mmCIF file of C-alpha atoms in Angstrom:
data_model
loop_
_atom_site.group_PDB
_atom_site.id
_atom_site.type_symbol
_atom_site.label_atom_id
_atom_site.label_comp_id
_atom_site.label_asym_id
_atom_site.label_seq_id
_atom_site.Cartn_x
_atom_site.Cartn_y
_atom_site.Cartn_z
ATOM 1 C CA UNK A 1 -60.869 -139.634 -12.832
ATOM 2 C CA UNK A 2 -61.058 -136.033 -14.070
ATOM 3 C CA UNK A 3 -63.643 -133.808 -12.428
ATOM 4 C CA UNK A 4 -66.880 -133.158 -14.278
ATOM 5 C CA UNK A 5 -68.001 -129.530 -14.124
ATOM 6 C CA UNK A 6 -71.474 -128.092 -14.188
ATOM 7 C CA UNK A 7 -71.839 -124.817 -16.078
ATOM 8 C CA UNK A 8 -73.477 -123.005 -13.152
ATOM 9 C CA UNK A 9 -71.772 -121.623 -10.080
ATOM 10 C CA UNK A 10 -70.780 -118.547 -8.081
ATOM 11 C CA UNK A 11 -67.739 -117.505 -6.070
ATOM 12 C CA UNK A 12 -66.181 -114.351 -4.653
ATOM 13 C CA UNK A 13 -62.909 -113.219 -3.112
ATOM 14 C CA UNK A 14 -61.467 -110.011 -1.616
ATOM 15 C CA UNK A 15 -57.982 -108.684 -0.828
ATOM 16 C CA UNK A 16 -56.506 -105.377 0.352
ATOM 17 C CA UNK A 17 -53.482 -103.395 -0.797
ATOM 18 C CA UNK A 18 -52.429 -99.951 0.457
ATOM 19 C CA UNK A 19 -55.810 -99.216 2.022
ATOM 20 C CA UNK A 20 -57.594 -100.245 -1.180
ATOM 21 C CA UNK A 21 -60.073 -103.134 -0.977
ATOM 22 C CA UNK A 22 -60.373 -105.198 -4.170
ATOM 23 C CA UNK A 23 -63.269 -107.634 -4.524
ATOM 24 C CA UNK A 24 -64.119 -110.072 -7.297
ATOM 25 C CA UNK A 25 -67.450 -111.800 -7.957
ATOM 26 C CA UNK A 26 -67.659 -114.542 -10.595
ATOM 27 C CA UNK A 27 -70.869 -116.220 -11.686
ATOM 28 C CA UNK A 28 -71.386 -118.814 -14.394
ATOM 29 C CA UNK A 29 -74.489 -119.997 -16.270
ATOM 30 C CA UNK A 30 -75.135 -122.344 -19.195
ATOM 31 C CA UNK A 31 -73.866 -121.456 -22.655
ATOM 32 C CA UNK A 32 -73.025 -123.383 -25.839
ATOM 33 C CA UNK A 33 -69.464 -122.068 -25.781
ATOM 34 C CA UNK A 34 -67.217 -119.998 -23.519
ATOM 35 C CA UNK A 35 -68.381 -116.387 -23.197
ATOM 36 C CA UNK A 36 -66.433 -114.210 -20.734
ATOM 37 C CA UNK A 37 -67.799 -110.800 -19.747
ATOM 38 C CA UNK A 38 -65.561 -108.675 -17.558
ATOM 39 C CA UNK A 39 -66.043 -105.430 -15.607
ATOM 40 C CA UNK A 40 -62.873 -103.861 -14.218
ATOM 41 C CA UNK A 41 -62.224 -100.644 -12.248
ATOM 42 C CA UNK A 42 -60.872 -97.723 -14.235
ATOM 43 C CA UNK A 43 -57.098 -98.009 -14.441
ATOM 44 C CA UNK A 44 -57.008 -101.816 -14.567
ATOM 45 C CA UNK A 45 -58.305 -102.281 -18.123
ATOM 46 C CA UNK A 46 -54.959 -103.778 -19.193
ATOM 47 C CA UNK A 47 -55.698 -106.831 -17.026
ATOM 48 C CA UNK A 48 -58.593 -107.945 -19.259
ATOM 49 C CA UNK A 49 -56.516 -110.178 -21.629
ATOM 50 C CA UNK A 50 -54.603 -112.041 -18.863
ATOM 51 C CA UNK A 51 -57.808 -112.520 -16.839
ATOM 52 C CA UNK A 52 -59.644 -113.984 -19.843
ATOM 53 C CA UNK A 53 -56.665 -116.227 -20.576
ATOM 54 C CA UNK A 54 -56.670 -117.409 -16.951
ATOM 55 C CA UNK A 55 -60.382 -118.238 -17.079
ATOM 56 C CA UNK A 56 -59.949 -120.118 -20.364
ATOM 57 C CA UNK A 57 -57.309 -122.337 -18.753
ATOM 58 C CA UNK A 58 -59.790 -123.565 -16.119
ATOM 59 C CA UNK A 59 -63.207 -123.360 -17.775
ATOM 60 C CA UNK A 60 -64.208 -124.796 -21.172
ATOM 61 C CA UNK A 61 -67.867 -123.771 -21.464
ATOM 62 C CA UNK A 62 -70.323 -121.386 -19.864
ATOM 63 C CA UNK A 63 -71.267 -117.719 -19.790
ATOM 64 C CA UNK A 64 -68.868 -116.215 -17.244
ATOM 65 C CA UNK A 65 -69.615 -112.830 -15.663
ATOM 66 C CA UNK A 66 -66.683 -111.330 -13.718
ATOM 67 C CA UNK A 67 -67.045 -108.114 -11.730
ATOM 68 C CA UNK A 68 -64.030 -106.551 -10.025
ATOM 69 C CA UNK A 69 -64.542 -103.558 -7.709
ATOM 70 C CA UNK A 70 -62.112 -101.358 -5.798
ATOM 71 C CA UNK A 71 -62.803 -98.955 -2.915
ATOM 72 C CA UNK A 72 -60.946 -97.385 -0.028
ATOM 73 C CA UNK A 73 -61.173 -99.244 3.279
ATOM 74 C CA UNK A 74 -63.494 -97.668 5.868
ATOM 75 C CA UNK A 75 -60.637 -96.592 8.138
ATOM 76 C CA UNK A 76 -58.962 -94.866 5.198
ATOM 77 C CA UNK A 77 -62.043 -92.821 4.306
ATOM 78 C CA UNK A 78 -62.700 -89.462 5.938
ATOM 79 C CA UNK A 79 -66.233 -88.110 5.871
ATOM 80 C CA UNK A 80 -67.521 -84.529 6.038
ATOM 81 C CA UNK A 81 -70.817 -82.621 5.819
ATOM 82 C CA UNK A 82 -71.632 -80.120 3.093
ATOM 83 C CA UNK A 83 -72.576 -77.417 5.607
ATOM 84 C CA UNK A 84 -73.587 -74.792 3.064
ATOM 85 C CA UNK A 85 -75.986 -77.186 1.396
ATOM 86 C CA UNK A 86 -77.228 -78.440 4.782
ATOM 87 C CA UNK A 87 -78.098 -74.904 5.986
ATOM 88 C CA UNK A 88 -79.833 -74.000 2.734
ATOM 89 C CA UNK A 89 -81.863 -77.176 2.721
ATOM 90 C CA UNK A 90 -82.742 -76.808 6.433
ATOM 91 C CA UNK A 91 -84.016 -73.257 5.934
ATOM 92 C CA UNK A 92 -86.074 -74.186 2.883
ATOM 93 C CA UNK A 93 -87.506 -77.289 4.541
ATOM 94 C CA UNK A 94 -88.380 -75.406 7.752
ATOM 95 C CA UNK A 95 -90.170 -72.679 5.802
ATOM 96 C CA UNK A 96 -92.159 -75.198 3.754
ATOM 97 C CA UNK A 97 -93.050 -77.185 6.888
ATOM 98 C CA UNK A 98 -94.416 -74.025 8.522
ATOM 99 C CA UNK A 99 -96.404 -73.053 5.419
ATOM 100 C CA UNK A 100 -97.846 -76.547 4.992
ATOM 101 C CA UNK A 101 -98.451 -77.133 8.718
ATOM 102 C CA UNK A 102 -96.334 -80.267 8.877
ATOM 103 C CA UNK A 103 -93.568 -81.374 11.213
ATOM 104 C CA UNK A 104 -90.267 -79.560 10.691
ATOM 105 C CA UNK A 105 -87.304 -81.545 9.274
ATOM 106 C CA UNK A 106 -84.859 -83.330 11.560
ATOM 107 C CA UNK A 107 -81.081 -83.289 11.328
ATOM 108 C CA UNK A 108 -81.028 -87.047 10.705
ATOM 109 C CA UNK A 109 -83.469 -86.657 7.842
ATOM 110 C CA UNK A 110 -81.453 -83.889 6.225
ATOM 111 C CA UNK A 111 -78.177 -85.802 6.582
ATOM 112 C CA UNK A 112 -79.772 -88.767 4.772
ATOM 113 C CA UNK A 113 -80.212 -86.641 1.634
ATOM 114 C CA UNK A 114 -77.967 -87.944 -1.142
ATOM 115 C CA UNK A 115 -74.678 -86.026 -1.346
ATOM 116 C CA UNK A 116 -75.079 -84.315 2.049
ATOM 117 C CA UNK A 117 -72.310 -86.431 3.624
ATOM 118 C CA UNK A 118 -69.114 -86.332 1.570
ATOM 119 C CA UNK A 119 -66.436 -89.021 1.667
ATOM 120 C CA UNK A 120 -62.866 -88.633 0.499
ATOM 121 C CA UNK A 121 -63.031 -91.431 -2.070
ATOM 122 C CA UNK A 122 -60.336 -92.126 -4.670
ATOM 123 C CA UNK A 123 -60.776 -90.353 -8.010
ATOM 124 C CA UNK A 124 -62.287 -93.497 -9.533
ATOM 125 C CA UNK A 125 -59.054 -94.756 -11.098
ATOM 126 C CA UNK A 126 -56.916 -97.478 -9.611
ATOM 127 C CA UNK A 127 -53.126 -97.373 -9.878
ATOM 128 C CA UNK A 128 -52.177 -100.494 -11.896
ATOM 129 C CA UNK A 129 -48.649 -100.493 -10.472
ATOM 130 C CA UNK A 130 -49.806 -100.906 -6.879
ATOM 131 C CA UNK A 131 -53.050 -102.853 -7.392
ATOM 132 C CA UNK A 132 -52.499 -104.948 -10.546
ATOM 133 C CA UNK A 133 -50.943 -107.997 -8.874
ATOM 134 C CA UNK A 134 -53.464 -107.954 -6.032
ATOM 135 C CA UNK A 135 -56.306 -107.786 -8.539
ATOM 136 C CA UNK A 136 -54.982 -110.840 -10.418
ATOM 137 C CA UNK A 137 -54.565 -112.754 -7.138
ATOM 138 C CA UNK A 138 -58.147 -111.877 -6.167
ATOM 139 C CA UNK A 139 -59.502 -113.041 -9.514
ATOM 140 C CA UNK A 140 -57.448 -116.235 -9.300
ATOM 141 C CA UNK A 141 -58.857 -116.989 -5.838
ATOM 142 C CA UNK A 142 -62.438 -116.343 -6.951
ATOM 143 C CA UNK A 143 -61.923 -118.476 -10.073
ATOM 144 C CA UNK A 144 -60.657 -121.367 -7.939
ATOM 145 C CA UNK A 145 -63.834 -121.092 -5.872
ATOM 146 C CA UNK A 146 -65.962 -121.100 -9.014
ATOM 147 C CA UNK A 147 -64.250 -124.207 -10.375
ATOM 148 C CA UNK A 148 -64.762 -125.927 -7.020
ATOM 149 C CA UNK A 149 -68.463 -125.016 -7.011
ATOM 150 C CA UNK A 150 -68.915 -126.172 -10.604
ATOM 151 C CA UNK A 151 -67.061 -129.409 -9.878
ATOM 152 C CA UNK A 152 -69.192 -130.114 -6.810
ATOM 153 C CA UNK A 153 -72.391 -129.703 -8.804
ATOM 154 C CA UNK A 154 -70.822 -131.596 -11.713
ATOM 155 C CA UNK A 155 -70.208 -134.619 -9.505
ATOM 156 C CA UNK A 156 -73.878 -134.625 -8.524
ATOM 157 C CA UNK A 157 -74.801 -134.411 -12.213
ATOM 158 C CA UNK A 158 -72.489 -137.340 -12.988
ATOM 159 C CA UNK A 159 -74.478 -139.542 -10.601
ATOM 160 C CA UNK A 160 -77.819 -138.407 -12.038
ATOM 161 C CA UNK A 161 -76.650 -139.020 -15.612
ATOM 162 C CA UNK A 162 -75.257 -142.448 -14.714
ATOM 163 C CA UNK A 163 -78.670 -143.402 -13.340
ATOM 164 C CA UNK A 164 -80.341 -142.262 -16.573
ATOM 165 C CA UNK A 165 -77.860 -144.292 -18.646
ATOM 166 C CA UNK A 166 -78.593 -147.362 -16.518
ATOM 167 C CA UNK A 167 -82.307 -146.885 -17.167
ATOM 168 C CA UNK A 168 -81.673 -146.597 -20.913
ATOM 169 C CA UNK A 169 -79.634 -149.813 -20.756
ATOM 170 C CA UNK A 170 -82.418 -151.587 -18.853
ATOM 171 C CA UNK A 171 -85.079 -150.558 -21.370
ATOM 172 C CA UNK A 172 -82.801 -151.517 -24.262
ATOM 173 C CA UNK A 173 -82.578 -155.002 -22.755
ATOM 174 C CA UNK A 174 -86.367 -155.196 -22.495
ATOM 175 C CA UNK A 175 -86.728 -154.179 -26.147
ATOM 176 C CA UNK A 176 -84.180 -156.802 -27.169
ATOM 177 C CA UNK A 177 -85.978 -159.581 -25.289
ATOM 178 C CA UNK A 178 -89.514 -158.603 -26.369
ATOM 179 C CA UNK A 179 -91.007 -161.642 -28.162
ATOM 180 C CA UNK A 180 -92.350 -159.590 -31.048
ATOM 181 C CA UNK A 181 -88.842 -158.351 -31.900
ATOM 182 C CA UNK A 182 -87.344 -161.835 -32.298
ATOM 183 C CA UNK A 183 -86.475 -162.831 -35.909
ATOM 184 C CA UNK A 184 -88.454 -166.090 -35.649
ATOM 185 C CA UNK A 185 -91.542 -164.208 -34.490
ATOM 186 C CA UNK A 186 -91.198 -161.685 -37.328
ATOM 187 C CA UNK A 187 -90.862 -164.442 -39.945
ATOM 188 C CA UNK A 188 -93.782 -166.388 -38.473
ATOM 189 C CA UNK A 189 -95.990 -163.293 -38.451
ATOM 190 C CA UNK A 190 -95.186 -162.422 -42.058
ATOM 191 C CA UNK A 191 -95.570 -166.091 -43.086
ATOM 192 C CA UNK A 192 -99.096 -166.125 -41.703
ATOM 193 C CA UNK A 193 -99.908 -162.934 -43.590
ATOM 194 C CA UNK A 194 -98.574 -164.434 -46.854
ATOM 195 C CA UNK A 195 -100.632 -167.582 -46.247
ATOM 196 C CA UNK A 196 -103.803 -165.545 -45.743
ATOM 197 C CA UNK A 197 -103.175 -163.619 -48.947
ATOM 198 C CA UNK A 198 -102.671 -166.815 -50.929
ATOM 199 C CA UNK A 199 -105.866 -168.271 -49.506
ATOM 200 C CA UNK A 200 -107.773 -165.121 -50.415
ATOM 201 C CA UNK A 201 -106.672 -165.099 -54.031
ATOM 202 C CA UNK A 202 -104.933 -167.588 -56.307
ATOM 203 C CA UNK A 203 -103.773 -164.754 -58.574
ATOM 204 C CA UNK A 204 -100.947 -163.751 -56.223
ATOM 205 C CA UNK A 205 -97.437 -164.833 -57.212
ATOM 206 C CA UNK A 206 -96.347 -167.006 -54.280
ATOM 207 C CA UNK A 207 -92.625 -166.560 -54.953
ATOM 208 C CA UNK A 208 -93.032 -162.797 -55.189
ATOM 209 C CA UNK A 209 -95.009 -162.700 -51.944
ATOM 210 C CA UNK A 210 -92.338 -164.673 -50.098
ATOM 211 C CA UNK A 211 -89.622 -162.376 -51.480
ATOM 212 C CA UNK A 212 -91.522 -159.296 -50.315
ATOM 213 C CA UNK A 213 -92.072 -160.922 -46.912
ATOM 214 C CA UNK A 214 -88.345 -161.602 -46.593
ATOM 215 C CA UNK A 215 -87.629 -157.942 -47.357
ATOM 216 C CA UNK A 216 -90.188 -156.787 -44.778
ATOM 217 C CA UNK A 217 -88.682 -159.167 -42.227
ATOM 218 C CA UNK A 218 -85.295 -157.563 -42.749
ATOM 219 C CA UNK A 219 -86.743 -154.075 -42.332
ATOM 220 C CA UNK A 220 -88.649 -155.105 -39.179
ATOM 221 C CA UNK A 221 -85.560 -156.562 -37.479
ATOM 222 C CA UNK A 222 -84.362 -154.196 -34.696
ATOM 223 C CA UNK A 223 -81.120 -156.016 -33.854
ATOM 224 C CA UNK A 224 -78.968 -153.283 -35.445
ATOM 225 C CA UNK A 225 -80.729 -150.562 -33.449
ATOM 226 C CA UNK A 226 -80.344 -152.581 -30.244
ATOM 227 C CA UNK A 227 -76.618 -153.103 -30.930
ATOM 228 C CA UNK A 228 -76.104 -149.387 -31.553
ATOM 229 C CA UNK A 229 -78.017 -148.461 -28.391
ATOM 230 C CA UNK A 230 -75.768 -150.797 -26.388
ATOM 231 C CA UNK A 231 -72.686 -149.234 -27.963
ATOM 232 C CA UNK A 232 -73.944 -145.747 -27.116
ATOM 233 C CA UNK A 233 -74.597 -146.833 -23.510
ATOM 234 C CA UNK A 234 -70.993 -148.081 -23.259
ATOM 235 C CA UNK A 235 -69.709 -144.820 -24.752
ATOM 236 C CA UNK A 236 -71.755 -142.697 -22.314
ATOM 237 C CA UNK A 237 -70.493 -144.696 -19.333
ATOM 238 C CA UNK A 238 -66.895 -144.333 -20.523
ATOM 239 C CA UNK A 239 -67.285 -140.559 -20.888
ATOM 240 C CA UNK A 240 -68.832 -140.201 -17.433
ATOM 241 C CA UNK A 241 -66.060 -142.303 -15.925
ATOM 242 C CA UNK A 242 -63.335 -140.320 -17.687
ATOM 243 C CA UNK A 243 -64.733 -136.897 -16.804
ATOM 244 C CA UNK A 244 -63.517 -133.590 -18.189
ATOM 245 C CA UNK A 245 -65.404 -131.383 -20.647
ATOM 246 C CA UNK A 246 -67.838 -134.051 -21.878
ATOM 247 C CA UNK A 247 -71.062 -132.054 -22.240
ATOM 248 C CA UNK A 248 -70.987 -131.745 -26.036
ATOM 249 C CA UNK A 249 -70.125 -135.430 -26.536
ATOM 250 C CA UNK A 250 -72.929 -136.570 -24.256
ATOM 251 C CA UNK A 251 -75.336 -134.254 -26.051
ATOM 252 C CA UNK A 252 -74.391 -135.938 -29.338
ATOM 253 C CA UNK A 253 -74.962 -139.359 -27.764
ATOM 254 C CA UNK A 254 -78.400 -138.213 -26.581
ATOM 255 C CA UNK A 255 -79.267 -137.440 -30.206
ATOM 256 C CA UNK A 256 -78.050 -140.873 -31.277
ATOM 257 C CA UNK A 257 -80.040 -142.559 -28.482
ATOM 258 C CA UNK A 258 -83.135 -140.783 -29.726
ATOM 259 C CA UNK A 259 -82.490 -141.658 -33.372
ATOM 260 C CA UNK A 260 -82.250 -145.402 -32.682
ATOM 261 C CA UNK A 261 -85.301 -145.338 -30.411
ATOM 262 C CA UNK A 262 -87.387 -143.582 -33.054
ATOM 263 C CA UNK A 263 -86.441 -146.311 -35.520
ATOM 264 C CA UNK A 264 -87.420 -149.029 -33.050
ATOM 265 C CA UNK A 265 -90.809 -147.392 -32.529
ATOM 266 C CA UNK A 266 -91.370 -147.132 -36.282
ATOM 267 C CA UNK A 267 -90.530 -150.840 -36.721
ATOM 268 C CA UNK A 268 -92.580 -152.004 -33.745
ATOM 269 C CA UNK A 269 -95.292 -154.551 -34.491
ATOM 270 C CA UNK A 270 -96.592 -154.860 -30.929
ATOM 271 C CA UNK A 271 -98.016 -152.538 -28.301
ATOM 272 C CA UNK A 272 -95.527 -153.907 -25.762
ATOM 273 C CA UNK A 273 -92.494 -152.921 -27.857
ATOM 274 C CA UNK A 274 -94.031 -149.531 -28.622
ATOM 275 C CA UNK A 275 -94.538 -148.930 -24.890
ATOM 276 C CA UNK A 276 -90.893 -149.791 -24.237
ATOM 277 C CA UNK A 277 -89.868 -147.398 -26.994
ATOM 278 C CA UNK A 278 -91.900 -144.581 -25.447
ATOM 279 C CA UNK A 279 -90.300 -145.226 -22.053
ATOM 280 C CA UNK A 280 -86.911 -145.118 -23.746
ATOM 281 C CA UNK A 281 -87.724 -141.756 -25.304
ATOM 282 C CA UNK A 282 -88.737 -140.395 -21.892
ATOM 283 C CA UNK A 283 -85.515 -141.636 -20.256
ATOM 284 C CA UNK A 284 -83.434 -140.200 -23.090
ATOM 285 C CA UNK A 285 -85.149 -136.811 -22.799
ATOM 286 C CA UNK A 286 -84.392 -136.704 -19.056
ATOM 287 C CA UNK A 287 -80.780 -137.610 -19.851
ATOM 288 C CA UNK A 288 -80.571 -134.886 -22.522
ATOM 289 C CA UNK A 289 -82.017 -132.204 -20.213
ATOM 290 C CA UNK A 290 -79.385 -132.869 -17.549
ATOM 291 C CA UNK A 291 -76.580 -132.962 -20.135
ATOM 292 C CA UNK A 292 -77.392 -129.329 -21.039
ATOM 293 C CA UNK A 293 -76.072 -128.303 -17.601
ATOM 294 C CA UNK A 294 -72.722 -130.022 -18.083
ATOM 295 C CA UNK A 295 -69.514 -128.410 -19.303
#
């Protein structure tokens, strides 16, 4: 049985190379197709095509946001203080504090000013020769985590959808066994109506009335709709059992479920059958809503 994936999930991974820490965050949300958005550090832009190809090999649908960052490890970063700026700011702040009768500035407060402490960071570009392979390995690890997360949620969705399909099957059986939907009951009901019309007026053409009644009986028969609903239930169960990227196919089946149920409701000649049809529509809508989360 192939895993069923949800379209939502998150994963991250991190690796180091030559004092450079590379991290990758991947998040996925629902989307009609596969939309991959990628942010890479300067210098690694050439990795965009292979990364998108890699994602496409493991994910069929969803909006995928991938963010890759690179920074020097803490032990590789030397920090210093901009002393000229510190002295100038200290003098100005002390003078203003005295003029405004407020507490003078503290060293900690001045050091917290943005840009006061300088770190020897890389120039913003990453060397593709030294970091390219590590970046791909990091993305591959994060992608594996995303697929695992989506598969875990997908398995939970499979169980929920199977329960909805079972409910649709149960209600289909109730509609099939409803007395008002039986061919004999339909013919008897229309026969009574023809009899009342003939009693009310002798001008009606009896043969024509019976022909019209036979046509109405055919239109009121829901056996075809019941048979198609059963077939759709079997198809949905087969898809859920087979797994894979089945979201679009199940969404199509949800539309077909709804189409047949609408026809049953329009043909209904009893409040009991109409009530069953409305329950069917509710179960189908719940099924359809959950299908939207499936790859």
